[in-house]
Steps between C-alpha positions, in 0.01 A plus 500: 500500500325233697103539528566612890765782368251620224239567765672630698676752328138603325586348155200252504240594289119443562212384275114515594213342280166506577377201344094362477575239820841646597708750595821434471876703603810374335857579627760516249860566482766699298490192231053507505564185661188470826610449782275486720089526489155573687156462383100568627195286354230723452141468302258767283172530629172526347337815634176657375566289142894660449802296555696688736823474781407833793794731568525386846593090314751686309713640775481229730606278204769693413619507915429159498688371196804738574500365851564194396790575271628686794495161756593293212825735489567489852436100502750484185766783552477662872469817400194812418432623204590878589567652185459367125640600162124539336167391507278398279057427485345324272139385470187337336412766207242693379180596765381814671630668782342827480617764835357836571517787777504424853482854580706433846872506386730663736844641432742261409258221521665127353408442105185450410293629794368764359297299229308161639326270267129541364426178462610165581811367254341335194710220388569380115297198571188685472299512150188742567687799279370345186314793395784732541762293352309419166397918476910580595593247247313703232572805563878412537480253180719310732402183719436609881493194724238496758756456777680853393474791760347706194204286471450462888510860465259581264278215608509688843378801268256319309340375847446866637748403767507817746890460582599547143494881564740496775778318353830632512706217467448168318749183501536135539639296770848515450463881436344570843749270697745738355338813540480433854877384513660790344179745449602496128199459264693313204438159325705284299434532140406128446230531816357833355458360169190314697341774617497718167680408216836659446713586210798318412670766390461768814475199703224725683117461439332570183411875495269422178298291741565684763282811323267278393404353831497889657270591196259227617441593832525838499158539513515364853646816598825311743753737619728276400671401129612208472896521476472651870382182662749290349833380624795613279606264261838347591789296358691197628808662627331845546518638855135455725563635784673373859410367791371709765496471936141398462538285182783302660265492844233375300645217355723415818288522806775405724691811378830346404500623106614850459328753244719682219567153210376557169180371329476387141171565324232262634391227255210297414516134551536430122819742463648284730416166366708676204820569685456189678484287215784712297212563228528861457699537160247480176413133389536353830209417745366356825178346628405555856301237638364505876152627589467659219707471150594710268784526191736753415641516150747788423405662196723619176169687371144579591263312408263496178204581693366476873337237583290420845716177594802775474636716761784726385729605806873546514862364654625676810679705236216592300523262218169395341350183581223238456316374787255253557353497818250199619350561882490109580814296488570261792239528795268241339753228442646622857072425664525163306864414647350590854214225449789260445645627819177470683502097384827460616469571866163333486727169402789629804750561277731774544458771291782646290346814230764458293515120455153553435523733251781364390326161428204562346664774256713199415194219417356800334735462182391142468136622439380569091662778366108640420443392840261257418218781393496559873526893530524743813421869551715662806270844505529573866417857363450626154709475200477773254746378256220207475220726508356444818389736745471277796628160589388165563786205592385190341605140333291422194471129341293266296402180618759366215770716594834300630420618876828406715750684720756528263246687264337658777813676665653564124139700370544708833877524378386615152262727688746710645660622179209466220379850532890563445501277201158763380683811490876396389331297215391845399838648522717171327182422244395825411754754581765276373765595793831344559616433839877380570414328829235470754509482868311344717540612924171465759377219722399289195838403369597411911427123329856454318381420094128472553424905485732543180351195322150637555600850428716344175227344378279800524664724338674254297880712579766387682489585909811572730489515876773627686618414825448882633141473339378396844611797659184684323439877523659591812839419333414676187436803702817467690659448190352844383622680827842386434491587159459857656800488704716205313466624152903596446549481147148747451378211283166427405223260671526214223834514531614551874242166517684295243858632614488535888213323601442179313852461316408339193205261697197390286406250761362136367318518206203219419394459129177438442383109421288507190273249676432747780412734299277367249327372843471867621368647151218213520423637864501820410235437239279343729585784795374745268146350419502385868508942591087477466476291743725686786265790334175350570660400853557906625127554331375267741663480806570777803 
């Protein structure tokens, strides 16, 4: 079939990611080849000290980015989308979106109207569940990340929040999106390992922790027990629902896309990353680097003991794994890259953002491998795997450091993955786990070489990129809805991946230089001792 046919005959499949900046709707065909794409730039805000996107963003990115795809088809292939094969959504883990009773639903009323949220979505990116997190952790013996819905939960306890006791339905992003799509409350596994953690073996949450946490607030006297406010557990490959009238209305305002296609279970943005990256079996992994960056290393065990730098979640499939998730990744080198910009059309010269980028990523390599002692903080927000609380963006140097821009655009380089460099160091130094291959997809590795070396060096472990790696989320949750509806031969995940998907494709593979990463171990040394002073900088500025 040609792209047009597989349109129009409702074979295409769709993929939706709602990423930090973006949101983002991939069109694939029979083959998971895209074939056609739409997109919608979008921003948190900062509202009464909580990161947060409003409901009313969320839909008219969603509209918006769908839109897009839809006049990007007509441009490209003359034809509507009408009907599709399945659907996938995807989006940034973790958070609180916490719905009650509206009190007003009539009969037959769409999915979803019957319960409106309590209080405005509470992203990952937010760090004031500290309290909860470190008492959850305890009482679980297990580390609970401050990002997790669990500890936004409790926090919301903890605080004396009023809504708490009204709560009859608590999921993330992708979950809602979905709910409201199908009016099926289900999760993939891999995204509801973020809210609570879930057992490998029933693939569903932890019922030992599950008590525990009911023990603890019983005293509050909720009507509610915990397992009733969750979304079911899910599967990749397990039915989640289809596409209703007012789902398909919802995400196609000019009513050309007909209800009735199934949905696979809705994923969190690091499940994805997984699929996308074709690091799902045990021993492989992937690093995610955009606004935000985080690792994924497929486990063949638990580990000895948890550890704060550690986040255990799982595959799509339910398979344990070990994440480490850093909150700041590219937006400060992306503010320094602007400057550059800034100087360039004060000079007339046309601007081109990737020749920039491109260019000084480039001279960056011909910097020290230490970066010349010069070293650089990116903590738009906080950075718990670092143990801060709050951020503060900075550059630090000594009057005797070797200030230039090579060094100065290769620290912020460094910068990007050195919290990522804290927690794996943990998991290859002290854990002693073996990883086959690594990964690498996000908007740092858009610079061919320069992303992998860095990375390389870091973790001092050979880095692939594959060509589909720039296709992100969106096509690992397409990849995921065709799994649902593609999956002939009833294999496994790992497998249908490796088979079907990638055919035997490990991408290109960068070793790391020895130099670089003696260079990177000195920086990290100094990075380390150089944490007071970001400390003393969030003690004494607003």
């Amino acid at each position: 079939m040609t792209a047009k046919e597989t349109i129009e005959s409702g074979k295409a499949i769709l993929g939706i990611e709602f990423g930090s900046t973006r949101i983002k709707a991939v069109l694939i065909d029979q083959e998971n080849k895209p074939i056609a794409q739409g997109d919608h730039e979008w921003e948190n805000q900062l509202v009464d000290g909580l990161w947060t996107y409003s409901t009313e963003a969320i839909w008219f990115g969603l509209e918006d980015a769908y839109a897009n795809l839809r006049k990007n088809v007509l441009a490209e292939y003359d034809c509507e989308i009408e009907h599709l094969a399945s659907i996938g959504i995807s989006a940034m883990m973790h958070g609180y979106m916490a719905f009650g009773p509206t009190g007003t639903a009539s009969k037959g009323a769409p999915a979803g109207e019957a319960e409106k949220i309590l209080v405005p979505f509470r992203t990952w990116r937010n760090t004031n569940t500290g309290a909860a997190a470190a008492e959850l952790s305890k009482l679980f013996n297990y580390n609970i990340p401050l990002r997790w819905s669990i500890s936004h939960l409790y926090q919301a306890i903890l605080n004396g929040e009023e809504h708490v006791g009204d709560i009859t339905y608590l999921t993330t992003l992708a979950g809602y999106i979905h709910w409201r799509l199908t009016g099926e409350k289900v999760l993939g596994v891999g995204d509801a390992s973020g809210m609570i953690p879930v057992d490998p073996e029933t693939k569903t949450y932890n019922a030992e922790m599950v008590k525990k946490f009911n023990d603890l607030v019983a005293p509050k006297g909720y009507s509610w027990k915990l397992e009733d406010i969750l979304p079911k557990s899910l599967s990749a490959g397990e039915a989640a629902g289809t596409l209703t009238e007012h789902g398909a209305h919802r995400l196609d305002i000019s009513g050309h896309l007909k209800g009735g296609c199934p949905l696979c279970p809705p994923e969190g943005d690091a499940g994805t990353g997984m699929v996308a990256t074709n690091a799902v079996k045990q021993r492989t992994g992937n690093v995610s680097a955009g606004t935000s960056s985080f690792s994924m290393i497929v486990l063949e065990k638990d580990l000895s003991k948890p550890n704060e730098m550690i986040d255990m979640v799982t595959t799509p499939d339910g398979s344990l794994v070990a994440m480490v998730h850093c909150n700041n990744c590219t937006s400060d080198i992306n503010a320094w890259v602007k400057l550059f910009k800034e100087y360039q059309q004060l000079l007339g010269i046309p601007v081109d953002m990737n020749e920039i980028y491109g260019k000084l990523y480039n001279h960056a390599l011909t910097g020290n491998a230490d970066c010349g002692g010069v070293l650089s903080y990116n903590y738009i927000s906080g950075e718990p795997v670092a143990g801060l609380q709050d951020g503060r963006p900075m550059v630090v140097r000594s009057a005797n450091d070797k200030f230039n821009l090579a060094n100065f655009i290769r620290t912020n380089l460094y910068a990007t993955v050195a919290v990522l460099k804290l927690g794996n160091d943990v998991l290859f130094k002290e854990e002693k786990i073996k990883v086959d291959r690594i990964t690498g997809h996000g908007g740092l590795f858009k610079t061919p070489v320069v992303g992998q070396r860095i990375l390389a060096a870091a973790l001092n472990s050979p880095i692939s990129v594959m060509e589909t790696a720039g296709e992100g989320g969106a096509w690992g949750i397409a990849l995921l809805a065709s799994y649902l509806v593609n999956n002939e031969k009833k294999q496994n995940l790992a497998d249908w991946l490796e088979d079907v998907v990638f055919a035997g494709n490990t991408g290109v593979e960068i070793a790391p230089d020895p130099e670089d990463v003696a260079g990177f171990n000195a920086y990290i040394e100094n990075y380390k001792k150089g944490l007071a002073i970001e400390q003393a900088a969030v003690n004494n500025k607003k």
